[in-house]
Tab-separated table of C-alpha atoms in Angstrom:
chain	number	residue	atom	x	y	z
A	1	MET	CA	72.663	117.986	127.842
A	2	VAL	CA	74.482	117.892	131.172
A	3	PHE	CA	73.718	120.725	133.610
A	4	VAL	CA	76.152	121.383	136.461
A	5	MET	CA	74.721	123.376	139.384
A	6	ALA	CA	76.989	125.755	141.266
A	7	ASP	CA	75.655	124.702	144.668
A	8	ARG	CA	76.696	121.034	144.419
A	9	LYS	CA	78.469	119.926	147.579
A	10	SER	CA	80.011	116.785	148.896
A	11	ALA	CA	81.374	115.870	152.276
A	12	SER	CA	83.833	113.560	150.539
A	13	TYR	CA	85.726	116.448	148.923
A	14	VAL	CA	87.405	119.017	151.090
A	15	ALA	CA	90.006	121.289	149.534
A	16	SER	CA	91.196	124.857	149.607
A	17	LYS	CA	90.844	125.348	145.836
A	18	LYS	CA	88.153	124.788	143.239
A	19	ALA	CA	88.010	121.390	141.539
A	20	THR	CA	89.350	121.245	137.986
A	21	VAL	CA	88.612	119.129	134.920
A	22	ILE	CA	91.776	117.178	135.721
A	23	ASP	CA	90.400	116.409	139.209
A	24	VAL	CA	87.137	115.178	137.673
A	25	ALA	CA	88.995	113.043	135.098
A	26	ARG	CA	91.202	111.485	137.775
A	27	THR	CA	88.236	110.691	140.033
A	28	ALA	CA	86.156	109.235	137.177
A	29	GLY	CA	89.109	107.284	135.745
A	30	VAL	CA	88.777	108.805	132.268
A	31	SER	CA	90.688	111.307	130.161
A	32	LYS	CA	90.349	115.077	130.388
A	33	SER	CA	88.960	115.156	126.840
A	34	THR	CA	86.230	112.678	127.806
A	35	VAL	CA	85.153	114.933	130.686
A	36	SER	CA	85.011	117.851	128.224
A	37	LEU	CA	82.806	115.823	125.861
A	38	VAL	CA	80.403	114.980	128.698
A	39	LEU	CA	80.231	118.631	129.778
A	40	ARG	CA	79.304	119.629	126.227
A	41	GLY	CA	76.470	117.136	126.020
A	42	GLY	CA	77.977	113.668	125.931
A	43	VAL	CA	77.412	112.995	122.216
A	44	GLY	CA	79.165	109.741	121.304
A	45	VAL	CA	80.124	108.914	124.899
A	46	LYS	CA	78.908	105.681	126.498
A	47	ALA	CA	76.134	106.052	129.077
A	48	ARG	CA	78.231	104.331	131.752
A	49	THR	CA	81.078	106.794	131.177
A	50	ILE	CA	78.678	109.754	131.439
A	51	GLU	CA	77.421	108.352	134.754
A	52	LYS	CA	80.978	108.092	136.124
A	53	VAL	CA	81.843	111.636	135.077
A	54	ASN	CA	78.644	113.084	136.558
A	55	ALA	CA	79.254	111.176	139.790
A	56	ALA	CA	82.745	112.696	140.002
A	57	ILE	CA	81.327	116.170	139.314
A	58	ASP	CA	78.830	115.684	142.155
A	59	ALA	CA	81.494	114.386	144.512
A	60	LEU	CA	83.931	117.229	143.818
A	61	GLY	CA	81.473	120.098	143.485
A	62	TYR	CA	82.987	121.003	140.135
A	63	VAL	CA	81.529	124.064	138.348
A	64	TYR	CA	81.923	124.232	134.556
A	65	ASN	CA	83.089	127.600	133.190
A	66	ARG	CA	82.020	127.197	129.576
A	67	GLU	CA	83.564	130.434	128.287
A	68	ALA	CA	86.981	129.777	129.833
A	69	ALA	CA	86.925	126.153	128.695
A	70	GLY	CA	86.313	127.237	125.131
A	71	LEU	CA	89.406	129.429	125.187
A	72	ARG	CA	91.590	126.751	126.786
A	73	ASN	CA	90.521	123.828	124.642
A	74	ARG	CA	89.914	125.319	121.224
A	75	GLU	CA	92.115	122.677	119.537
A	76	SER	CA	91.937	119.861	122.062
A	77	ASN	CA	89.285	117.918	120.141
A	78	MET	CA	91.166	117.691	116.846
A	79	LEU	CA	92.045	114.165	115.718
A	80	ALA	CA	94.452	113.561	112.841
A	81	ILE	CA	93.767	111.010	110.094
A	82	VAL	CA	97.093	110.168	108.447
A	83	ALA	CA	96.216	108.545	105.108
A	84	ASN	CA	98.760	106.478	103.214
A	85	ASP	CA	97.255	107.311	99.799
A	86	LEU	CA	94.143	109.439	99.306
A	87	ALA	CA	94.077	108.392	95.650
A	88	ASN	CA	92.999	104.942	96.870
A	89	PRO	CA	89.203	105.005	96.458
A	90	TYR	CA	88.550	102.424	99.166
A	91	LEU	CA	90.619	104.311	101.737
A	92	ALA	CA	88.684	107.455	100.802
A	93	GLN	CA	85.452	105.607	101.651
A	94	VAL	CA	86.878	104.577	105.026
A	95	ILE	CA	87.970	108.141	105.805
A	96	ILE	CA	84.542	109.549	104.919
A	97	ALA	CA	82.928	107.038	107.278
A	98	LEU	CA	85.453	107.838	110.012
A	99	GLU	CA	84.983	111.599	109.611
A	100	THR	CA	81.240	111.150	110.012
A	101	ALA	CA	81.646	109.079	113.180
A	102	LEU	CA	84.066	111.589	114.705
A	103	THR	CA	81.900	114.585	113.849
A	104	ASP	CA	78.940	112.865	115.519
A	105	GLN	CA	81.083	112.726	118.673
A	106	GLY	CA	81.779	116.456	118.572
A	107	LEU	CA	85.366	115.929	117.390
A	108	VAL	CA	87.242	117.681	114.571
A	109	PRO	CA	88.975	115.380	112.050
A	110	VAL	CA	92.032	116.670	110.172
A	111	VAL	CA	93.130	114.598	107.144
A	112	VAL	CA	96.660	114.556	105.718
A	113	ASN	CA	98.078	112.480	102.860
A	114	ILE	CA	101.547	110.897	103.147
A	115	ASN	CA	101.532	109.263	99.683
A	116	GLU	CA	103.153	106.062	101.006
A	117	SER	CA	106.216	108.022	102.211
A	118	GLU	CA	107.604	107.129	105.629
A	119	ALA	CA	109.637	110.372	105.710
A	120	ARG	CA	106.562	112.473	104.905
A	121	GLN	CA	104.644	110.558	107.570
A	122	ARG	CA	107.195	111.516	110.236
A	123	ALA	CA	107.250	115.160	109.160
A	124	LEU	CA	103.485	115.589	109.081
A	125	VAL	CA	102.962	113.828	112.398
A	126	ALA	CA	105.576	116.087	114.019
A	127	SER	CA	103.777	119.146	112.631
A	128	LEU	CA	100.381	117.920	113.801
A	129	LYS	CA	101.739	117.388	117.312
A	130	GLU	CA	102.759	121.058	117.368
A	131	HIS	CA	99.162	121.949	116.572
A	132	ASN	CA	97.932	120.069	119.652
A	133	VAL	CA	95.983	117.263	118.015
A	134	ALA	CA	94.439	114.897	120.549
A	135	GLY	CA	95.280	111.626	118.759
A	136	PHE	CA	96.110	109.887	115.498
A	137	PHE	CA	94.477	107.445	113.100
A	138	ILE	CA	97.274	106.163	110.857
A	139	THR	CA	97.406	103.900	107.828
A	140	PRO	CA	101.169	103.459	108.174
A	141	ALA	CA	103.505	103.840	105.225
A	142	PRO	CA	105.721	100.921	104.210
A	143	GLU	CA	108.873	100.733	106.375
A	144	THR	CA	107.152	102.336	109.379
A	145	SER	CA	108.964	101.136	112.490
A	146	ALA	CA	107.238	99.681	115.518
A	147	ASP	CA	109.410	101.841	117.785
A	148	TRP	CA	108.254	105.062	116.126
A	149	LEU	CA	104.591	104.090	116.279
A	150	GLN	CA	104.873	102.864	119.855
A	151	GLY	CA	106.746	106.033	120.812
A	152	LEU	CA	103.881	108.150	119.500
A	153	ALA	CA	101.371	106.315	121.677
A	154	SER	CA	103.686	106.292	124.690
A	155	ALA	CA	104.120	110.073	124.422
A	156	GLY	CA	100.444	110.511	125.242
A	157	TYR	CA	98.915	110.547	121.756
A	158	PRO	CA	96.198	107.880	121.458
A	159	THR	CA	96.927	106.074	118.191
A	160	VAL	CA	94.819	103.660	116.138
A	161	CYS	CA	96.155	101.911	113.028
A	162	LEU	CA	93.760	101.576	110.092
A	163	MET	CA	93.906	98.802	107.497
A	164	ARG	CA	97.538	97.893	108.252
A	165	GLU	CA	99.367	96.456	111.237
A	166	ILE	CA	102.960	97.128	112.278
A	167	ALA	CA	104.314	94.073	114.089
A	168	GLY	CA	105.590	94.879	117.573
A	169	ALA	CA	103.741	98.160	117.970
A	170	ASN	CA	101.492	98.022	121.006
A	171	VAL	CA	98.612	100.018	119.520
A	172	PRO	CA	95.074	99.009	118.532
A	173	VAL	CA	94.529	98.016	114.902
A	174	VAL	CA	91.310	97.942	112.852
A	175	VAL	CA	91.572	95.762	109.739
A	176	PRO	CA	89.339	93.720	107.446
A	177	ASP	CA	89.550	89.941	107.658
A	178	ASN	CA	92.149	89.794	104.898
A	179	ARG	CA	92.954	86.094	105.224
A	180	ARG	CA	89.314	85.062	105.218
A	181	GLY	CA	88.478	87.286	102.264
A	182	MET	CA	91.233	85.957	100.026
A	183	TYR	CA	90.521	82.392	101.129
A	184	LEU	CA	86.861	82.809	100.088
A	185	SER	CA	87.709	84.230	96.667
A	186	THR	CA	90.302	81.536	95.945
A	187	LYS	CA	88.027	78.727	97.107
A	188	TYR	CA	85.244	80.094	94.906
A	189	LEU	CA	87.492	79.809	91.859
A	190	ILE	CA	88.606	76.317	92.882
A	191	ASP	CA	84.956	75.268	93.205
A	192	LEU	CA	84.452	76.465	89.604
A	193	GLY	CA	87.123	73.981	88.556
A	194	HIS	CA	90.154	76.255	88.277
A	195	THR	CA	93.496	74.741	89.223
A	196	ARG	CA	95.897	77.350	87.777
A	197	ILE	CA	95.191	80.473	89.788
A	198	ALA	CA	97.468	83.523	90.157
A	199	PHE	CA	97.630	86.041	93.013
A	200	VAL	CA	98.416	89.495	91.601
A	201	GLY	CA	99.143	92.950	93.006
A	202	GLY	CA	100.049	94.404	96.376
A	203	VAL	CA	103.209	95.592	98.108
A	204	GLU	CA	105.088	92.858	99.945
A	205	SER	CA	106.205	95.029	102.875
A	206	ILE	CA	102.691	95.796	104.161
A	207	SER	CA	100.701	93.559	106.484
A	208	ASP	CA	97.519	93.302	104.411
A	209	TYR	CA	99.492	91.894	101.469
A	210	GLN	CA	100.950	89.144	103.636
A	211	GLU	CA	97.558	88.317	105.158
A	212	ARG	CA	95.823	88.108	101.783
A	213	LYS	CA	98.633	86.012	100.384
A	214	GLU	CA	98.246	83.628	103.338
A	215	GLY	CA	94.522	83.310	102.581
A	216	PHE	CA	95.271	82.466	98.958
A	217	LEU	CA	97.883	79.857	99.869
A	218	SER	CA	95.618	78.340	102.517
A	219	ALA	CA	92.825	77.681	100.008
A	220	MET	CA	95.245	76.264	97.437
A	221	GLN	CA	96.912	73.977	99.968
A	222	GLU	CA	93.548	72.807	101.280
A	223	ALA	CA	92.635	71.779	97.705
A	224	GLU	CA	96.081	70.196	97.257
A	225	LEU	CA	96.843	72.474	94.322
A	226	ALA	CA	100.413	73.437	93.509
A	227	VAL	CA	101.477	77.097	93.618
A	228	LYS	CA	104.565	78.136	91.663
A	229	ASP	CA	106.609	81.164	92.645
A	230	SER	CA	105.690	82.603	89.259
A	231	ASP	CA	101.979	82.415	90.156
A	232	ILE	CA	102.421	85.276	92.661
A	233	GLU	CA	103.251	88.732	91.288
A	234	PRO	CA	103.375	91.776	93.635
A	235	SER	CA	102.935	95.275	92.213
A	236	SER	CA	101.818	98.748	93.132
A	237	THR	CA	98.183	98.954	94.203
A	238	LYS	CA	97.280	101.298	91.371
A	239	ARG	CA	95.534	100.261	88.155
A	240	GLU	CA	98.840	100.365	86.252
A	241	GLY	CA	100.341	98.001	88.835
A	242	GLY	CA	97.625	95.436	88.199
A	243	GLN	CA	98.062	95.720	84.448
A	244	LEU	CA	101.805	95.149	84.718
A	245	ALA	CA	101.470	92.243	87.185
A	246	VAL	CA	99.005	90.366	84.989
A	247	THR	CA	101.160	90.885	81.910
A	248	ARG	CA	104.154	89.402	83.695
A	249	VAL	CA	102.190	86.417	85.037
A	250	LEU	CA	100.728	85.494	81.666
A	251	ASP	CA	104.023	86.029	79.860
A	252	ARG	CA	105.532	83.409	82.150
A	253	ASP	CA	102.616	80.979	82.116
A	254	PRO	CA	99.666	81.327	79.721
A	255	SER	CA	97.995	78.295	81.358
A	256	ILE	CA	96.672	80.551	84.159
A	257	SER	CA	92.871	80.410	83.975
A	258	ALA	CA	91.936	82.622	86.939
A	259	MET	CA	93.386	85.302	89.210
A	260	VAL	CA	92.661	86.783	92.602
A	261	CYS	CA	93.626	90.447	92.793
A	262	PHE	CA	94.915	92.355	95.819
A	263	THR	CA	92.241	95.047	95.357
A	264	ASP	CA	89.461	96.018	92.978
A	265	VAL	CA	91.722	98.709	91.493
A	266	VAL	CA	94.320	96.046	90.710
A	267	ALA	CA	91.521	94.006	89.098
A	268	TYR	CA	90.615	96.986	86.881
A	269	GLY	CA	94.211	96.933	85.657
A	270	ALA	CA	93.908	93.181	85.110
A	271	TYR	CA	90.921	93.785	82.811
A	272	THR	CA	93.048	96.131	80.694
A	273	ALA	CA	95.940	93.677	80.498
A	274	LEU	CA	93.653	90.833	79.438
A	275	ARG	CA	91.986	92.893	76.715
A	276	ASP	CA	95.408	94.004	75.448
A	277	ARG	CA	96.111	90.294	74.829
A	278	GLY	CA	92.782	89.701	73.099
A	279	LEU	CA	91.334	87.877	76.139
A	280	VAL	CA	87.873	88.456	77.619
A	281	PRO	CA	87.624	88.860	81.426
A	282	GLY	CA	85.040	86.488	82.847
A	283	LYS	CA	85.161	84.227	79.797
A	284	ASP	CA	88.766	83.439	78.921
A	285	ILE	CA	90.154	84.200	82.379
A	286	SER	CA	88.246	84.628	85.641
A	287	VAL	CA	89.014	87.632	87.859
A	288	VAL	CA	88.171	88.386	91.514
A	289	GLY	CA	88.869	91.677	93.322
A	290	PHE	CA	88.927	92.811	96.947
A	291	ASP	CA	87.100	95.816	98.551
A	292	ASP	CA	83.842	96.058	96.535
A	293	LEU	CA	84.177	99.621	95.291
A	294	GLU	CA	81.048	101.272	93.948
A	295	ASP	CA	82.383	101.089	90.381
A	296	SER	CA	82.987	97.343	90.547
A	297	ARG	CA	79.403	96.385	89.831
A	298	LEU	CA	79.432	98.776	86.863
A	299	MET	CA	82.467	97.179	85.215
A	300	SER	CA	82.007	95.005	82.138
A	301	PRO	CA	81.800	92.281	83.224
A	302	ALA	CA	80.628	93.209	86.734
A	303	LEU	CA	83.461	92.317	89.098
A	304	THR	CA	83.194	89.453	91.570
A	305	THR	CA	84.893	90.743	94.713
A	306	ILE	CA	85.223	90.673	98.486
A	307	ARG	CA	83.097	93.262	100.239
A	308	VAL	CA	84.616	95.103	103.202
A	309	ASN	CA	82.139	97.552	104.708
A	310	ALA	CA	83.916	100.921	104.986
A	311	GLU	CA	81.311	102.201	107.449
A	312	ASP	CA	82.146	99.341	109.797
A	313	ILE	CA	85.865	100.159	109.622
A	314	GLY	CA	85.194	103.831	110.410
A	315	ARG	CA	82.765	103.096	113.231
A	316	VAL	CA	84.989	100.567	114.976
A	317	ALA	CA	88.046	102.824	114.617
A	318	SER	CA	86.228	105.770	116.197
A	319	GLU	CA	85.105	103.550	119.077
A	320	ARG	CA	88.660	102.352	119.664
A	321	MET	CA	89.952	105.925	119.717
A	322	GLN	CA	87.330	106.878	122.286
A	323	GLN	CA	88.408	103.955	124.437
A	324	CYS	CA	92.065	104.957	124.038
A	325	ARG	CA	91.232	108.435	125.266
A	326	GLU	CA	89.455	106.923	128.244
A	327	HIS	CA	92.527	104.748	128.979
A	328	SER	CA	90.406	101.597	128.823
A	329	LEU	CA	91.640	99.754	125.721
A	330	SER	CA	93.955	96.842	125.090
A	331	SER	CA	96.100	96.652	121.953
A	332	ASP	CA	94.180	93.715	120.466
A	333	ASN	CA	93.228	93.850	116.785
A	334	ASP	CA	89.661	94.427	115.629
A	335	VAL	CA	88.964	92.312	112.551
A	336	VAL	CA	85.978	93.443	110.463
A	337	GLY	CA	84.082	90.744	108.598
A	338	VAL	CA	84.037	90.284	104.812
A	339	LYS	CA	81.634	88.850	102.231
A	340	LEU	CA	82.076	87.320	98.770
A	341	MET	CA	80.028	89.224	96.170
A	342	VAL	CA	79.477	86.926	93.172
A	343	ARG	CA	78.960	88.725	89.869
A	344	SER	CA	79.900	87.907	86.278
A	345	SER	CA	83.712	88.123	86.096
A	346	CYS	CA	84.196	84.400	86.763
A	347	CYS	CA	83.291	81.309	84.797
A	348	ALA	CA	83.541	77.603	85.398
A	349	ILE	CA	86.184	75.647	83.534
A	350	GLY	CA	84.677	74.516	80.226
A	351	ASP	CA	82.030	77.256	80.089
A	352	LYS	CA	81.787	78.982	76.703
A	353	VAL	CA	80.136	82.086	78.136
A	354	ALA	CA	80.657	84.124	81.251
A	355	HIS	CA	79.401	82.618	84.449
A	356	SER	CA	76.258	84.581	85.366
A	357	THR	CA	75.001	84.875	88.917
A	358	SER	CA	72.744	87.565	90.358
A	359	VAL	CA	74.405	90.152	92.574
A	360	PRO	CA	73.592	89.776	96.292
A	361	LYS	CA	71.580	92.726	97.474
A	362	ASP	CA	73.382	95.377	99.511
């Protein structure tokens, strides 16, 4: 807890009026909201920042009126989380982690769902601005323009993009290592002897699709394996999208022996499509997902996938927002590491039974 004594004086500050929070923020080189957090106890604020704010308070002789501050700033600590699709179970995990991190900092998260609609995104953001939110976490809808996103940040609303990047927008981005993850899953299948591998699912207009596709192509090119246009089939990221994508791929080329899926949910749809054709996942065709949802280890067969730690995404995003509010952050991307989780949904070429490997411990 920070205590501010009314008799603090400093020869370096001479003025005819009382110092304000804005004066303290300007002297400390931080945002007004950061000063408010320090005055309320400093939870979630870096020790060095607390030292700078307290030094400014000492220098200016600022006296904190807690009752008046509560009336003035009742909504100033609200942060909006603009989710592209709350039906996406992995995004829900990220938002839960982010809400926890923000609450620990004394902030109030407000979650809205745009359902992949750019028009709804604009409308909800405009409404949230009227309610005096302090900043935005956004998983941008397809077709989001860099100018709109940059304009939001330039208007004084700290903005952090989650899971997706909009090229040309000068805002911080927190994403998993999509290229690395898809490279690892594809290389794993190649090492099992597969040469006909499909990449299924995902929306072409979003950055994570392009990054995962690049990881797939990189592993295939490294192994000098050909990739036909028909080996890549985009789709919605829902289970039905994965089912449809796999059906189309196998209708075109039944020689496919393995597939890397854009997400675990897409892989669940792949399981359905394979069974509809009388094929057994993990025996007749190998399948790898991406995200490592809790249900993936409970699937039959348990799904080999790429783990992206949702808690890490939420923690890093909250840190970047705090830095934005302190005006001390560049627009560089934060790339969160990934890990291949080998289970039983893949088999080596020539195996008569599913490839069985113990699950790495969490």
